[in-house]
Coordinates of C-alpha atoms in Angstrom, one line a residue:
M151 CA -55.3 111.7 -75.6
E152 CA -53.9 115.2 -75.9
G153 CA -53.6 117.6 -73.2
Q154 CA -51.3 119.2 -70.8
Q155 CA -49.1 116.7 -68.8
H156 CA -47.8 117.3 -65.4
P157 CA -44.6 115.9 -64.0
V158 CA -45.2 112.9 -61.5
G159 CA -42.6 114.8 -59.3
L160 CA -45.0 117.8 -58.5
Y161 CA -47.6 115.4 -57.3
L162 CA -45.1 113.5 -55.2
K163 CA -43.9 116.8 -53.8
V164 CA -47.4 117.9 -52.8
W165 CA -48.4 114.4 -51.4
G166 CA -45.0 114.9 -49.1
L167 CA -46.2 118.4 -48.1
L168 CA -49.6 117.0 -47.3
F169 CA -48.2 114.4 -45.2
V170 CA -45.9 117.2 -43.5
L171 CA -48.8 119.2 -42.9
S172 CA -50.8 116.3 -41.4
A173 CA -48.0 115.3 -39.2
L174 CA -48.0 119.0 -37.9
S175 CA -51.7 118.9 -37.3
Y176 CA -51.2 115.5 -35.3
L177 CA -48.4 117.2 -33.4
V178 CA -50.6 119.9 -32.3
D179 CA -52.8 117.2 -30.4
L180 CA -49.7 115.1 -29.4
L181 CA -48.1 118.2 -27.6
H182 CA -51.3 118.9 -25.8
V183 CA -51.5 122.5 -27.2
E184 CA -54.6 124.1 -25.8
G185 CA -57.1 127.0 -26.2
L186 CA -57.1 129.4 -29.1
L187 CA -53.6 128.6 -30.3
R188 CA -54.8 125.0 -30.8
W189 CA -57.8 125.9 -32.9
T190 CA -55.7 128.6 -35.0
L191 CA -53.1 126.1 -35.6
I192 CA -55.6 123.3 -36.5
L193 CA -57.5 125.5 -38.8
A194 CA -54.6 127.0 -40.7
L195 CA -53.1 123.6 -41.2
M196 CA -56.4 122.5 -42.6
M197 CA -56.8 125.3 -44.9
A198 CA -53.3 124.9 -46.2
K199 CA -54.0 121.3 -47.0
A200 CA -57.4 122.3 -48.7
A201 CA -55.6 124.8 -50.8
L202 CA -52.8 122.5 -51.9
I203 CA -55.6 120.0 -52.9
V204 CA -57.6 122.3 -54.8
A205 CA -54.5 124.0 -56.6
V206 CA -52.9 120.9 -57.7
F207 CA -55.3 118.1 -57.6
M208 CA -58.2 119.9 -59.1
H209 CA -55.8 121.6 -61.5
L210 CA -57.0 125.1 -60.4
R211 CA -53.4 126.3 -60.5
W212 CA -53.5 126.2 -64.1
E213 CA -57.0 127.7 -64.9
R214 CA -58.0 131.1 -65.8
L215 CA -58.4 133.9 -63.0
A216 CA -62.1 134.2 -63.6
L217 CA -62.5 130.3 -62.8
V218 CA -60.4 130.6 -59.7
C219 CA -62.3 133.5 -58.6
V220 CA -65.8 131.6 -59.1
V221 CA -64.4 128.7 -57.0
V222 CA -62.5 130.5 -54.2
I223 CA -64.6 133.8 -53.6
P224 CA -67.9 132.2 -52.4
P225 CA -66.2 129.9 -49.7
A226 CA -64.2 132.7 -48.7
A227 CA -67.2 135.0 -48.3
L228 CA -69.0 132.4 -46.4
L229 CA -65.9 132.1 -44.0
V230 CA -66.0 135.8 -43.5
L231 CA -69.8 135.8 -42.9
A232 CA -69.3 132.9 -40.5
G233 CA -66.7 134.6 -38.5
M234 CA -68.9 137.8 -38.4
M235 CA -71.8 135.6 -37.1
A236 CA -69.6 134.0 -34.3
T237 CA -68.5 137.4 -33.1
E238 CA -72.0 138.9 -33.1
S239 CA -73.1 135.7 -31.0
D240 CA -70.5 136.2 -28.7
Y241 CA -71.4 139.8 -28.2
I242 CA -75.2 138.9 -27.9
F243 CA -74.4 136.1 -25.3
S244 CA -72.2 138.6 -23.2
L245 CA -75.1 140.9 -23.1
R246 CA -77.6 138.3 -22.0
S247 CA -75.3 137.1 -19.4
L248 CA -74.9 140.7 -18.1
Y249 CA -78.5 141.6 -18.4
P250 CA -80.5 138.5 -17.6
R251 CA -84.5 138.6 -18.0

C-alpha cells in the first residue's frame, strides 16, 4: 500500500503529551481548584487534547487548508455562539431576579 508514512516516534510523543495533559486535568481535581479557574483549566486542557487528536491521529495536520477550515470553523463558530447564549442567559436571569413579576 503506497502512501505517506509517519514515524512511530511522532505518535509516541503525542500519546505522551496526551498523558501529561490528562494528568494535569486530574491534578486540577486532586488539588481542589475551585470556581472559574477550575472550569477554565479543565476546558483548556480538554480543547488541547482534542486539538492534538484531530491534528495528528485524524491526519488533519497534513491536509489542505480548505479541509482544515471545513472541519475546524463550524465547531469554533458553535462554541462562540454557545458562549454568546450563556452570556445572554446570565443577563436575562439577572434582570428577572432584579425585576420579578
